Amino acid sequence: MSPAGDARGRAEQAEGAVGPRRGGRPGTGRAAAVLRDARGLPPLALLLIGSQFAFNVGFFAVLPYLADHLGGGLGLAGWLVGLVLGLRTFSQQGLFVVGGTLTDRFGARPVVLAGCALRIAGFCWLGFAEGTASVIASVLLIGFAAALFSPAVETEIVRQAVRHERSSGTPRTRVLALFSVSGQAGTLVGPLLGSLLLLGGFRAACLVGAAVFALVLAGHLRLMPGPERGGASGPRAGEGRPRLREGVRLLLGDRRFLGLCLAYSGYLLAYNQLYLALPGEVERATGSQAALGWLLAWSSVLYIAAQFPVLSWAAARLSRRATLVWGLLLVSLGFASAAALTPVGALGGLLPSVAFVTALTLGQVLIVPTVRAWLPDLVDDARLGLFTGALSSLSGLVVLLGSVPAGALLDMGGPVPWLALAAVPLAGAALVPRGHRP
């Protein structure tokens, strides 16, 4: 794209992001712009955004309490608890590429419906599972269910965002920001709901989680049209079904996509430190992990509050590539700040943790919607599901491989590991691809 075209694209993006200038009180402009975005969306996009919220509410009402149930309730050994949790992550994140490929082949609707049905069965099974084999099987089913519906929903919301951008002029990042915020709100509400449900026991939490997904299934069954009715995107039965082998060859040969994938992997490995490095830092600073829940809640609240103003600011000034680079630099700054502030005792010793969580979350605000919005410019629409799933699967593999040296590094203690981890998002920023196909 020419410099003039790129500048014009940024100007159009900025105009759509902040909305047309109208009269009214400045204090209400931002909220009104968000409401206008939501009201102007087609029903299918609203369904997908609401589904993302419900998915995370049902998921996080159960999964944060799984380890305690396995170790305390069922008496499994610590290594076995770790194995079960690792298998759940692999069956979900590692198999996203399967869900994305099926979405390209059959369309989003059947894949979403199958994922919801399997999640309902998995939660019900987990609620009654007592033996080790039964627990492992139910957890694998729960993970595989997400590997089906998550890439299907993410692929379809990207397609809907692009269509809405072309028809209304509203930048696709606004729609994808709504999608991200709804998911983050679900991660905030889910654990709170789960803590109340646990008063009735872990089985009650599982059954309510299954009920949430039953409602999602009913909503999609009724409201999500298939390709034959002109609704959700994807190939019609028997028409243009992509071949997996050809898709994989294109995926591995696409240097721009692989660069984007590696950049996103740098962010994802850094984000994983919320659960690897942050608990140890909180323990070091306060002698317990009691403040960890508050820091994670702060991350969710900040994400929801900052998503639209920060993204609008970036859209008015930066290209997609620059937005992604600045997001990764913010994440790197979070690690560097934690290293620099380690000797500081402010906020009860939690200042390094607060600085890290804040910078990481602001970087996430820029990175996640931008990567989703950029992907359809890098790949063919017929392969969007495959590439969406592959982005998560390949990034998850990098995180899995990178977590081992990161954990060993953190055993050193002190500021040095934080400085070393700051290099991960910096390396990701260097790998962000240049330019994109219109």
PDB file of C-alpha atoms in Angstrom, residues 17-190:
ATOM      1  CA  ALA A  17     -13.324   4.635  15.566  1.00  0.00           C
ATOM      2  CA  VAL A  18     -14.291   7.804  17.327  1.00  0.00           C
ATOM      3  CA  GLY A  19     -17.581   8.213  15.500  1.00  0.00           C
ATOM      4  CA  PRO A  20     -18.900  11.300  13.770  1.00  0.00           C
ATOM      5  CA  ARG A  21     -18.613  14.556  15.640  1.00  0.00           C
ATOM      6  CA  ARG A  22     -21.968  15.643  16.963  1.00  0.00           C
ATOM      7  CA  GLY A  23     -23.296  17.946  19.585  1.00  0.00           C
ATOM      8  CA  GLY A  24     -23.621  16.761  23.150  1.00  0.00           C
ATOM      9  CA  ARG A  25     -21.800  16.660  26.434  1.00  0.00           C
ATOM     10  CA  PRO A  26     -18.192  15.452  26.190  1.00  0.00           C
ATOM     11  CA  GLY A  27     -18.616  13.174  29.186  1.00  0.00           C
ATOM     12  CA  THR A  28     -21.253  11.100  27.420  1.00  0.00           C
ATOM     13  CA  GLY A  29     -19.547  10.910  24.025  1.00  0.00           C
ATOM     14  CA  ARG A  30     -17.459   7.827  24.673  1.00  0.00           C
ATOM     15  CA  ALA A  31     -20.283   5.745  26.154  1.00  0.00           C
ATOM     16  CA  ALA A  32     -22.630   6.928  23.400  1.00  0.00           C
ATOM     17  CA  ALA A  33     -20.109   5.857  20.755  1.00  0.00           C
ATOM     18  CA  VAL A  34     -19.931   2.369  22.269  1.00  0.00           C
ATOM     19  CA  LEU A  35     -23.730   2.125  22.357  1.00  0.00           C
ATOM     20  CA  ARG A  36     -23.919   3.300  18.732  1.00  0.00           C
ATOM     21  CA  ASP A  37     -21.427   0.592  17.782  1.00  0.00           C
ATOM     22  CA  ALA A  38     -23.533  -2.073  19.482  1.00  0.00           C
ATOM     23  CA  ARG A  39     -26.893  -0.832  18.173  1.00  0.00           C
ATOM     24  CA  GLY A  40     -25.593  -0.647  14.619  1.00  0.00           C
ATOM     25  CA  LEU A  41     -24.360  -4.238  14.503  1.00  0.00           C
ATOM     26  CA  PRO A  42     -26.215  -6.992  12.644  1.00  0.00           C
ATOM     27  CA  PRO A  43     -27.989  -9.578  14.832  1.00  0.00           C
ATOM     28  CA  LEU A  44     -25.435 -12.309  14.105  1.00  0.00           C
ATOM     29  CA  ALA A  45     -22.550 -10.152  15.351  1.00  0.00           C
ATOM     30  CA  LEU A  46     -24.481  -9.341  18.535  1.00  0.00           C
ATOM     31  CA  LEU A  47     -25.173 -13.052  19.028  1.00  0.00           C
ATOM     32  CA  LEU A  48     -21.471 -13.871  18.729  1.00  0.00           C
ATOM     33  CA  ILE A  49     -20.494 -11.084  21.138  1.00  0.00           C
ATOM     34  CA  GLY A  50     -23.078 -12.263  23.675  1.00  0.00           C
ATOM     35  CA  SER A  51     -21.917 -15.851  23.210  1.00  0.00           C
ATOM     36  CA  GLN A  52     -18.339 -14.894  24.048  1.00  0.00           C
ATOM     37  CA  PHE A  53     -19.539 -13.428  27.338  1.00  0.00           C
ATOM     38  CA  ALA A  54     -21.629 -16.508  28.145  1.00  0.00           C
ATOM     39  CA  PHE A  55     -18.814 -18.899  27.134  1.00  0.00           C
ATOM     40  CA  ASN A  56     -16.424 -17.299  29.614  1.00  0.00           C
ATOM     41  CA  VAL A  57     -19.002 -17.050  32.396  1.00  0.00           C
ATOM     42  CA  GLY A  58     -19.734 -20.778  32.138  1.00  0.00           C
ATOM     43  CA  PHE A  59     -16.077 -21.705  31.758  1.00  0.00           C
ATOM     44  CA  PHE A  60     -14.658 -19.589  34.581  1.00  0.00           C
ATOM     45  CA  ALA A  61     -17.464 -20.532  36.957  1.00  0.00           C
ATOM     46  CA  VAL A  62     -15.910 -24.019  37.058  1.00  0.00           C
ATOM     47  CA  LEU A  63     -12.301 -24.223  35.831  1.00  0.00           C
ATOM     48  CA  PRO A  64     -10.562 -21.930  38.394  1.00  0.00           C
ATOM     49  CA  TYR A  65     -11.751 -24.312  41.118  1.00  0.00           C
ATOM     50  CA  LEU A  66     -10.884 -27.541  39.296  1.00  0.00           C
ATOM     51  CA  ALA A  67      -7.409 -27.978  40.812  1.00  0.00           C
ATOM     52  CA  ASP A  68      -8.747 -27.694  44.366  1.00  0.00           C
ATOM     53  CA  HIS A  69     -11.518 -30.177  43.561  1.00  0.00           C
ATOM     54  CA  LEU A  70      -9.074 -32.676  42.082  1.00  0.00           C
ATOM     55  CA  GLY A  71      -6.554 -32.399  44.914  1.00  0.00           C
ATOM     56  CA  GLY A  72      -8.837 -31.780  47.882  1.00  0.00           C
ATOM     57  CA  GLY A  73     -12.148 -33.303  46.863  1.00  0.00           C
ATOM     58  CA  LEU A  74     -10.897 -36.361  44.972  1.00  0.00           C
ATOM     59  CA  GLY A  75      -7.488 -36.685  46.664  1.00  0.00           C
ATOM     60  CA  LEU A  76      -5.414 -36.872  43.463  1.00  0.00           C
ATOM     61  CA  ALA A  77      -1.645 -36.470  43.761  1.00  0.00           C
ATOM     62  CA  GLY A  78      -0.145 -33.114  42.829  1.00  0.00           C
ATOM     63  CA  TRP A  79       1.596 -34.437  39.708  1.00  0.00           C
ATOM     64  CA  LEU A  80      -1.678 -35.974  38.534  1.00  0.00           C
ATOM     65  CA  VAL A  81      -3.531 -32.685  39.056  1.00  0.00           C
ATOM     66  CA  GLY A  82      -0.881 -30.958  36.945  1.00  0.00           C
ATOM     67  CA  LEU A  83      -1.233 -33.622  34.260  1.00  0.00           C
ATOM     68  CA  VAL A  84      -5.014 -33.216  34.120  1.00  0.00           C
ATOM     69  CA  LEU A  85      -4.736 -29.424  33.815  1.00  0.00           C
ATOM     70  CA  GLY A  86      -2.048 -29.745  31.153  1.00  0.00           C
ATOM     71  CA  LEU A  87      -4.167 -32.184  29.149  1.00  0.00           C
ATOM     72  CA  ARG A  88      -7.099 -29.783  29.293  1.00  0.00           C
ATOM     73  CA  THR A  89      -4.959 -26.970  27.903  1.00  0.00           C
ATOM     74  CA  PHE A  90      -3.559 -29.185  25.144  1.00  0.00           C
ATOM     75  CA  SER A  91      -6.978 -30.547  24.154  1.00  0.00           C
ATOM     76  CA  GLN A  92      -8.204 -26.960  23.807  1.00  0.00           C
ATOM     77  CA  GLN A  93      -5.428 -24.668  22.613  1.00  0.00           C
ATOM     78  CA  GLY A  94      -3.486 -27.317  20.719  1.00  0.00           C
ATOM     79  CA  LEU A  95      -6.520 -28.435  18.716  1.00  0.00           C
ATOM     80  CA  PHE A  96      -7.804 -24.994  17.712  1.00  0.00           C
ATOM     81  CA  VAL A  97      -6.489 -25.713  14.228  1.00  0.00           C
ATOM     82  CA  VAL A  98      -8.949 -28.641  14.011  1.00  0.00           C
ATOM     83  CA  GLY A  99     -11.905 -26.406  14.867  1.00  0.00           C
ATOM     84  CA  GLY A 100     -10.722 -23.774  12.396  1.00  0.00           C
ATOM     85  CA  THR A 101     -10.356 -26.333   9.605  1.00  0.00           C
ATOM     86  CA  LEU A 102     -13.832 -27.740  10.265  1.00  0.00           C
ATOM     87  CA  THR A 103     -15.216 -24.196  10.214  1.00  0.00           C
ATOM     88  CA  ASP A 104     -13.756 -23.621   6.740  1.00  0.00           C
ATOM     89  CA  ARG A 105     -15.193 -26.917   5.554  1.00  0.00           C
ATOM     90  CA  PHE A 106     -18.689 -26.882   7.030  1.00  0.00           C
ATOM     91  CA  GLY A 107     -19.343 -23.309   8.146  1.00  0.00           C
ATOM     92  CA  ALA A 108     -19.483 -21.889  11.678  1.00  0.00           C
ATOM     93  CA  ARG A 109     -22.974 -22.995  12.730  1.00  0.00           C
ATOM     94  CA  PRO A 110     -22.544 -26.804  12.950  1.00  0.00           C
ATOM     95  CA  VAL A 111     -19.114 -26.466  14.567  1.00  0.00           C
ATOM     96  CA  VAL A 112     -20.427 -24.068  17.234  1.00  0.00           C
ATOM     97  CA  LEU A 113     -23.424 -26.306  17.948  1.00  0.00           C
ATOM     98  CA  ALA A 114     -21.217 -29.407  18.248  1.00  0.00           C
ATOM     99  CA  GLY A 115     -18.830 -27.554  20.578  1.00  0.00           C
ATOM    100  CA  CYS A 116     -21.673 -26.422  22.848  1.00  0.00           C
ATOM    101  CA  ALA A 117     -23.151 -29.938  22.996  1.00  0.00           C
ATOM    102  CA  LEU A 118     -19.764 -31.454  23.918  1.00  0.00           C
ATOM    103  CA  ARG A 119     -19.149 -28.773  26.565  1.00  0.00           C
ATOM    104  CA  ILE A 120     -22.539 -29.546  28.168  1.00  0.00           C
ATOM    105  CA  ALA A 121     -21.732 -33.265  28.210  1.00  0.00           C
ATOM    106  CA  GLY A 122     -18.232 -32.610  29.557  1.00  0.00           C
ATOM    107  CA  PHE A 123     -19.380 -30.423  32.446  1.00  0.00           C
ATOM    108  CA  CYS A 124     -22.127 -32.890  33.445  1.00  0.00           C
ATOM    109  CA  TRP A 125     -19.632 -35.759  33.294  1.00  0.00           C
ATOM    110  CA  LEU A 126     -17.039 -33.843  35.334  1.00  0.00           C
ATOM    111  CA  GLY A 127     -19.620 -33.046  38.015  1.00  0.00           C
ATOM    112  CA  PHE A 128     -20.210 -36.760  38.625  1.00  0.00           C
ATOM    113  CA  ALA A 129     -16.712 -38.087  37.805  1.00  0.00           C
ATOM    114  CA  GLU A 130     -14.838 -39.743  40.674  1.00  0.00           C
ATOM    115  CA  GLY A 131     -12.238 -42.072  39.155  1.00  0.00           C
ATOM    116  CA  THR A 132      -9.026 -40.748  37.598  1.00  0.00           C
ATOM    117  CA  ALA A 133      -9.821 -42.044  34.107  1.00  0.00           C
ATOM    118  CA  SER A 134     -13.308 -40.554  34.223  1.00  0.00           C
ATOM    119  CA  VAL A 135     -11.969 -37.173  35.351  1.00  0.00           C
ATOM    120  CA  ILE A 136      -9.338 -37.125  32.587  1.00  0.00           C
ATOM    121  CA  ALA A 137     -11.868 -38.088  29.912  1.00  0.00           C
ATOM    122  CA  SER A 138     -14.362 -35.410  30.997  1.00  0.00           C
ATOM    123  CA  VAL A 139     -11.675 -32.727  31.118  1.00  0.00           C
ATOM    124  CA  LEU A 140     -10.428 -33.694  27.647  1.00  0.00           C
ATOM    125  CA  LEU A 141     -13.998 -33.458  26.355  1.00  0.00           C
ATOM    126  CA  ILE A 142     -14.364 -29.977  27.878  1.00  0.00           C
ATOM    127  CA  GLY A 143     -11.121 -28.845  26.239  1.00  0.00           C
ATOM    128  CA  PHE A 144     -11.971 -30.305  22.832  1.00  0.00           C
ATOM    129  CA  ALA A 145     -15.381 -28.615  22.945  1.00  0.00           C
ATOM    130  CA  ALA A 146     -13.657 -25.235  23.215  1.00  0.00           C
ATOM    131  CA  ALA A 147     -11.308 -26.253  20.386  1.00  0.00           C
ATOM    132  CA  LEU A 148     -14.427 -26.513  18.223  1.00  0.00           C
ATOM    133  CA  PHE A 149     -16.576 -23.519  19.087  1.00  0.00           C
ATOM    134  CA  SER A 150     -13.914 -20.915  19.934  1.00  0.00           C
ATOM    135  CA  PRO A 151     -12.179 -20.806  16.510  1.00  0.00           C
ATOM    136  CA  ALA A 152     -15.586 -21.041  14.812  1.00  0.00           C
ATOM    137  CA  VAL A 153     -16.916 -18.044  16.737  1.00  0.00           C
ATOM    138  CA  GLU A 154     -13.665 -16.076  16.329  1.00  0.00           C
ATOM    139  CA  THR A 155     -13.594 -16.751  12.583  1.00  0.00           C
ATOM    140  CA  GLU A 156     -17.205 -15.690  12.116  1.00  0.00           C
ATOM    141  CA  ILE A 157     -16.896 -12.504  14.224  1.00  0.00           C
ATOM    142  CA  VAL A 158     -13.912 -11.454  12.085  1.00  0.00           C
ATOM    143  CA  ARG A 159     -15.953 -12.030   8.923  1.00  0.00           C
ATOM    144  CA  GLN A 160     -18.883 -10.093  10.367  1.00  0.00           C
ATOM    145  CA  ALA A 161     -16.576  -7.259  11.442  1.00  0.00           C
ATOM    146  CA  VAL A 162     -15.117  -6.975   7.932  1.00  0.00           C
ATOM    147  CA  ARG A 163     -18.602  -6.974   6.366  1.00  0.00           C
ATOM    148  CA  HIS A 164     -19.798  -4.341   8.818  1.00  0.00           C
ATOM    149  CA  GLU A 165     -16.744  -2.204   8.074  1.00  0.00           C
ATOM    150  CA  ARG A 166     -17.484  -2.313   4.350  1.00  0.00           C
ATOM    151  CA  SER A 167     -21.175  -1.518   4.756  1.00  0.00           C
ATOM    152  CA  SER A 168     -21.024   1.137   7.483  1.00  0.00           C
ATOM    153  CA  GLY A 169     -17.460   2.470   7.545  1.00  0.00           C
ATOM    154  CA  THR A 170     -17.045   1.487  11.218  1.00  0.00           C
ATOM    155  CA  PRO A 171     -13.537   0.038  11.635  1.00  0.00           C
ATOM    156  CA  ARG A 172     -13.498  -3.701  12.209  1.00  0.00           C
ATOM    157  CA  THR A 173     -11.370  -3.148  15.317  1.00  0.00           C
ATOM    158  CA  ARG A 174     -14.391  -1.556  17.041  1.00  0.00           C
ATOM    159  CA  VAL A 175     -16.468  -4.698  16.554  1.00  0.00           C
ATOM    160  CA  LEU A 176     -13.585  -6.933  17.616  1.00  0.00           C
ATOM    161  CA  ALA A 177     -13.018  -4.719  20.661  1.00  0.00           C
ATOM    162  CA  LEU A 178     -16.642  -5.284  21.699  1.00  0.00           C
ATOM    163  CA  PHE A 179     -16.029  -9.009  21.291  1.00  0.00           C
ATOM    164  CA  SER A 180     -12.883  -8.875  23.442  1.00  0.00           C
ATOM    165  CA  VAL A 181     -14.539  -6.765  26.135  1.00  0.00           C
ATOM    166  CA  SER A 182     -17.504  -9.142  26.364  1.00  0.00           C
ATOM    167  CA  GLY A 183     -15.113 -12.058  26.863  1.00  0.00           C
ATOM    168  CA  GLN A 184     -13.153 -10.170  29.516  1.00  0.00           C
ATOM    169  CA  ALA A 185     -16.378  -9.316  31.316  1.00  0.00           C
ATOM    170  CA  GLY A 186     -17.181 -13.022  31.343  1.00  0.00           C
ATOM    171  CA  THR A 187     -13.808 -13.821  32.935  1.00  0.00           C
ATOM    172  CA  LEU A 188     -14.643 -11.289  35.652  1.00  0.00           C
ATOM    173  CA  VAL A 189     -18.188 -12.533  36.338  1.00  0.00           C
ATOM    174  CA  GLY A 190     -17.487 -16.270  35.993  1.00  0.00           C
TER     175      GLY A 190
END
